[in-house]
CSV table of C-alpha atoms in Angstrom, one decimal:
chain,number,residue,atom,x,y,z
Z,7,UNK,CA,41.1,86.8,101.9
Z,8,UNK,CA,41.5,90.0,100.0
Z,9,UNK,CA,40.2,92.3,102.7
Z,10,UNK,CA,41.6,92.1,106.9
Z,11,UNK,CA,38.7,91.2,109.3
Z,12,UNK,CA,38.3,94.4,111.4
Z,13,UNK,CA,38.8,94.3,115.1
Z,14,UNK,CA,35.6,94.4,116.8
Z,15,UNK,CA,33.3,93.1,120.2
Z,16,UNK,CA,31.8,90.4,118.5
Z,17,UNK,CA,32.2,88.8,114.9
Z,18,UNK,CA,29.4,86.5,113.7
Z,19,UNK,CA,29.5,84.3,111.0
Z,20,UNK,CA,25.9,83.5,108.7
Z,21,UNK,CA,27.7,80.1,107.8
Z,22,UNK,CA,29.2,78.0,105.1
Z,23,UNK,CA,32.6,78.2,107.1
Z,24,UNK,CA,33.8,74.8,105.4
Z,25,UNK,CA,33.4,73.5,102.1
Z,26,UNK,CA,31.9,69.7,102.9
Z,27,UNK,CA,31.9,70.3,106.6
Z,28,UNK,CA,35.1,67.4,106.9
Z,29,UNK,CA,37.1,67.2,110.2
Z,30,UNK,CA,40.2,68.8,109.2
Z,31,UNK,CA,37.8,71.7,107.1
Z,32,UNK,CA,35.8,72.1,110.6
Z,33,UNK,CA,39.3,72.1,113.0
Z,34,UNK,CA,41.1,75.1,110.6
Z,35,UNK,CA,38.2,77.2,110.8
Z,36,UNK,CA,38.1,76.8,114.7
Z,37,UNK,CA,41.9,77.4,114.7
Z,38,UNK,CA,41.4,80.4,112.4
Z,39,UNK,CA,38.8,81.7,115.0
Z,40,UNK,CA,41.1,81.7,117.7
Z,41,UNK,CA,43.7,83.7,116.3
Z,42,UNK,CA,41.4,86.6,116.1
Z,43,UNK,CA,40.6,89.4,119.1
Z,44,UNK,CA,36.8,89.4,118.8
Z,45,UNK,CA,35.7,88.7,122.8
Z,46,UNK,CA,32.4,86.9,121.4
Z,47,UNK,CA,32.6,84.8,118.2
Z,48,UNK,CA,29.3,83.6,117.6
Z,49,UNK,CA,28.8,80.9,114.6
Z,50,UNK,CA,25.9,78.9,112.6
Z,51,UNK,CA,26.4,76.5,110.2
Z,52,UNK,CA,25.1,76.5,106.4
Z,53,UNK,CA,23.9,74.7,103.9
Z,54,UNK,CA,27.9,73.4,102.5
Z,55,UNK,CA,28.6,71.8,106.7
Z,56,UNK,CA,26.9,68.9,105.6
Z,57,UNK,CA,28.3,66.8,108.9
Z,58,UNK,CA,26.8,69.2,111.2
Z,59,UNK,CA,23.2,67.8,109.8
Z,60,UNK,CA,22.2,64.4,111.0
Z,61,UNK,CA,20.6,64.1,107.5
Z,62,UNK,CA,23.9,64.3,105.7
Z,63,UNK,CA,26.4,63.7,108.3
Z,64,UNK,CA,27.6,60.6,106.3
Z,65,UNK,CA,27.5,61.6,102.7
Z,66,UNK,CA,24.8,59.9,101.4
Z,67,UNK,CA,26.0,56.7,103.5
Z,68,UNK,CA,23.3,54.9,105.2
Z,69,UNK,CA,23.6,55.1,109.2
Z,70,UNK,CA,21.2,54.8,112.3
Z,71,UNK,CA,19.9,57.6,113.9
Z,72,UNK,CA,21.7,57.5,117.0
Z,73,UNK,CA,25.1,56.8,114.7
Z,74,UNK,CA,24.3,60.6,112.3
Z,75,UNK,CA,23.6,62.1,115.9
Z,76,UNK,CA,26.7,61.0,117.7
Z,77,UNK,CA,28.7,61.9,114.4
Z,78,UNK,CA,27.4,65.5,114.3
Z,79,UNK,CA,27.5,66.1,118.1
Z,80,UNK,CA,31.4,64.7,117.8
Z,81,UNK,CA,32.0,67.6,114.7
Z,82,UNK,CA,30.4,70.1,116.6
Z,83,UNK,CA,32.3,69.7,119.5
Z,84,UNK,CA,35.6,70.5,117.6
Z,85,UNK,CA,34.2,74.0,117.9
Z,86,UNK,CA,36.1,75.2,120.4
Z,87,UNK,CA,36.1,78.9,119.7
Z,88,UNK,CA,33.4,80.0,119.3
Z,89,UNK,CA,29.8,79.9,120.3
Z,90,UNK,CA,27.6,78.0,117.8
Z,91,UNK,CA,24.2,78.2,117.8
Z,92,UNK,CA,21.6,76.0,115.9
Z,93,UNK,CA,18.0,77.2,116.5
Z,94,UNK,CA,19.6,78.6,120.0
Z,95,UNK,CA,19.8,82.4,121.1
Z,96,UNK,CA,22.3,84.2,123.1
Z,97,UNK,CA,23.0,86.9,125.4
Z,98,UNK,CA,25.6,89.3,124.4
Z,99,UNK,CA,26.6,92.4,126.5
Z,100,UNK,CA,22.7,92.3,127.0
Z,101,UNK,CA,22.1,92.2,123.6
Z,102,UNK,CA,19.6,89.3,122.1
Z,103,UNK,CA,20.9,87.3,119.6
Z,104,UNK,CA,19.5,83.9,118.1
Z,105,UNK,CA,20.6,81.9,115.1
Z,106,UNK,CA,19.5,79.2,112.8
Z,107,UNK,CA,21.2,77.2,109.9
Z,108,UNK,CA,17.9,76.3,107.7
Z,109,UNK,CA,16.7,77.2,104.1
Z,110,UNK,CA,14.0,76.3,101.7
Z,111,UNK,CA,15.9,73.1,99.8
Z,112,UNK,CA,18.7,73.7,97.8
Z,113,UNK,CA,19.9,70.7,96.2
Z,114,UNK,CA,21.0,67.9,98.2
Z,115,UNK,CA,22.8,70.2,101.0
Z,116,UNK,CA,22.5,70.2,104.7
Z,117,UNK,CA,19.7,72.2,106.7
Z,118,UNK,CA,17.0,71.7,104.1
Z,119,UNK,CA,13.5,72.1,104.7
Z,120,UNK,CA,10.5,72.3,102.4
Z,121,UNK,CA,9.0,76.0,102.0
Z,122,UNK,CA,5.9,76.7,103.4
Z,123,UNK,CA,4.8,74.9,107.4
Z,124,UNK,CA,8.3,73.1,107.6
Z,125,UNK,CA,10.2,76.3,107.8
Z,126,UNK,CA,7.6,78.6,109.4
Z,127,UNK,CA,7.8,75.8,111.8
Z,128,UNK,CA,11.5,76.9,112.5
Z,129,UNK,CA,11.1,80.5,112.3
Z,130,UNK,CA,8.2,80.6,114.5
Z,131,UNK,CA,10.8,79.4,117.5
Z,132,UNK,CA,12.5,82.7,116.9
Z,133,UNK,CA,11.9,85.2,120.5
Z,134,UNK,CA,10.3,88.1,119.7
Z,135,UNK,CA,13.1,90.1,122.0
Z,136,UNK,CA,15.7,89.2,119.4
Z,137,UNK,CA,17.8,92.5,118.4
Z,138,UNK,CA,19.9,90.8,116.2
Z,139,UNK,CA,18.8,87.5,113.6
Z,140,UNK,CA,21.5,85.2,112.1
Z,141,UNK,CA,20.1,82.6,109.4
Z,142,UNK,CA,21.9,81.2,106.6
Z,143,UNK,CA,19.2,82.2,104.1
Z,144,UNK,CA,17.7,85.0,103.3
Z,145,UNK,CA,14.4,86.5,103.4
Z,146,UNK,CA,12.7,86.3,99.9
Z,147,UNK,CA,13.6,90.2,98.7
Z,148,UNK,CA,16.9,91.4,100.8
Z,149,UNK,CA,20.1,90.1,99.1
Z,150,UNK,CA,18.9,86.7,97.5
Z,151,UNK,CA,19.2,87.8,94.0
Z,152,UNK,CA,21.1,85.2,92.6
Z,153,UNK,CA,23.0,84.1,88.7
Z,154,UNK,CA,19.8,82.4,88.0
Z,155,UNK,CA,17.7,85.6,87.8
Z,156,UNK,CA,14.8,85.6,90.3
Z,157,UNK,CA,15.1,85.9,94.5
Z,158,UNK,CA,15.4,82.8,96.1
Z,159,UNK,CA,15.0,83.9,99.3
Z,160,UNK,CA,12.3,82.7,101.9
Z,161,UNK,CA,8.8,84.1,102.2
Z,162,UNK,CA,8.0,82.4,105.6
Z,163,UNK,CA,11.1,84.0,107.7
Z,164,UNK,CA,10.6,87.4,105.9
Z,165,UNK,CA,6.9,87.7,107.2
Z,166,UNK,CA,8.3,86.5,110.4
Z,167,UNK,CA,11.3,89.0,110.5
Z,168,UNK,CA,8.9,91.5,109.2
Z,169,UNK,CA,5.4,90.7,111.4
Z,170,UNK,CA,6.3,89.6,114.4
Z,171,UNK,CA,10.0,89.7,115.6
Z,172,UNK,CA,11.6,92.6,114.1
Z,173,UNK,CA,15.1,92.8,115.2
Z,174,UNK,CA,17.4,96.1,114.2
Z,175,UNK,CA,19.9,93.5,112.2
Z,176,UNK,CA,19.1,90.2,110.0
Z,177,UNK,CA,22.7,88.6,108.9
Z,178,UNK,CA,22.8,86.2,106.8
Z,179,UNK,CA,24.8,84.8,103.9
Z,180,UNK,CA,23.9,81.9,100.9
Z,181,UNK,CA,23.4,83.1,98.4
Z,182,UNK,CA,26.9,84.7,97.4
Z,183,UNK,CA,25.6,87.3,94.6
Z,184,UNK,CA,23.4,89.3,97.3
Z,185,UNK,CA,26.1,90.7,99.3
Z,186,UNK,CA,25.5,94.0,101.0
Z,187,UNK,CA,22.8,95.8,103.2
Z,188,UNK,CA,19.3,96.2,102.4
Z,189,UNK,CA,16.5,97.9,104.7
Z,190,UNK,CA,12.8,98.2,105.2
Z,191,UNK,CA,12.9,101.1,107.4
Z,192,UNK,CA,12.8,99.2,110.7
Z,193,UNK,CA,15.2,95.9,109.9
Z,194,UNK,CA,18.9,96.1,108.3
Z,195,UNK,CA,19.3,93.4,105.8
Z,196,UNK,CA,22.7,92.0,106.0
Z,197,UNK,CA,23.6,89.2,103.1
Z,198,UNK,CA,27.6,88.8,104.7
Z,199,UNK,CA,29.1,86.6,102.1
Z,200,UNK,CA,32.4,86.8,101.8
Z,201,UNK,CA,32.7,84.8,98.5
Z,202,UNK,CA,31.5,85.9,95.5
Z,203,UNK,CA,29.4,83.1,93.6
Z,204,UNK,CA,32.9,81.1,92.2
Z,205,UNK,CA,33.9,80.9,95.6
Z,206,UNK,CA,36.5,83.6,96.0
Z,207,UNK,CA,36.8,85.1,99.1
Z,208,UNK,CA,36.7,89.1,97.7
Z,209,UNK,CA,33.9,90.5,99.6
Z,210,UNK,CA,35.0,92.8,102.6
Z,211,UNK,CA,33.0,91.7,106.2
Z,212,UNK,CA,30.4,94.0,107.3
Z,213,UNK,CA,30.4,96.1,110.2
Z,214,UNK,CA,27.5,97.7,112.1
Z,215,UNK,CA,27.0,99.2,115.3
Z,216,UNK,CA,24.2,97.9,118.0
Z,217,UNK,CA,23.1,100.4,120.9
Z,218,UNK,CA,23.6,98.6,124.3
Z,219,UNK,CA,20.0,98.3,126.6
Z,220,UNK,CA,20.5,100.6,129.6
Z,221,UNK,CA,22.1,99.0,131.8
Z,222,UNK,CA,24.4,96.8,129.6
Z,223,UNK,CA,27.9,97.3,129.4
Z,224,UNK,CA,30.8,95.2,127.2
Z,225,UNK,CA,32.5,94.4,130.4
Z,226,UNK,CA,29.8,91.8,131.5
């Protein structure tokens, strides 16, 4: 990596931590992880940890249901420091957090869904307390301008983010072009992406600040 990762209380990552999402890909990020001071790591996946998927755990290789879902909860498990969460929120330091690995379909790449009800669907599970959002997608608009010319972002999780939940941050990653911070005067966009769209790891992480609830303090 070109730039240090700052010290910090928590680091998050928006995804995309592996390249296929293989074993040994999967066991030196979670090494990597370890070596670093943050107290909270949390993690999602993305669209590139195809094994963390039941639906492309295997490759394209035919398995039973109960085979894909045993293989992903045996990858995910390998995990070991961090906290990853797949349509799951946590508590930080009284802070609300909640992340998700999905986006409209890209390809033949994990955590695909259709646009339109199948990812509302998904976004709609999102609590309304939630300060700060990690998905692996962005919202059509903020930082999903990509090489091809046109946002590819998703309309259904910006009207969410937007309409409903609100949170003061909205991390995310993808699409490797739309790096930087964005805002609509309520929400700050985040696209995180360390890699610029070949794959080289030039972009320095992000840092932000998030006020504590009264009450809260880092030591709990």
């Amino acid at each position: 990596m070109r730039h240090p990762i700052p010290d910090g209380d928590v680091l998050i990552h928006a995804g995309d931590f592996t390249r296929r999402g293989y074993t040994e890909e999967v066991d030196a990020f979670s090494t990597f992880l370890g070596t670093l001071p943050h107290r909270h790591k949390l993690v999602i996946a993305g669209n590139h940890e195809l094994t963390f998927d039941p639906h492309t755990v295997n490759h394209g290789m035919s398995c039973t249901e109960a085979v894909c879902n045993e293989a992903v909860a045996q990858i995910k498990r390998r995990l070991v420091n961090c906290t990853y969460l797949q349509d799951a929120p946590a508590t930080v330091c009284g802070v609300q957090v909640y992340g998700s690995p999905w986006q409209p379909r890209f390809h033949n790449w994990a955590f695909n869904l259709q646009r339109g009800q199948a990812l509302l669907d998904k976004w709609n599970c999102i609590p309304a307390d939630t300060d700060v959002l990690v998905t692996h997608t962005p919202p059509v608009g903020h930082g999903d301008y990509c090489i091809l010319n046109r946002h590819v972002g998703c309309v259904e999780l910006l009207n969410v983010v937007q309409n409903r939940v609100r949170p003061r941050y909205h991390v995310f990653g993808h699409i490797h072009e739309g790096y930087g911070t964005t805002t609509d005067g309520e929400t700050v966009f985040v696209n995180a992406a360390i890699c610029d769209f070949r794959y080289k790891p030039v972009n320095a992480p992000i840092i932000f600040d998030v006020p504590l609830p009264e009450g809260a303090s880092k030591d709990r």
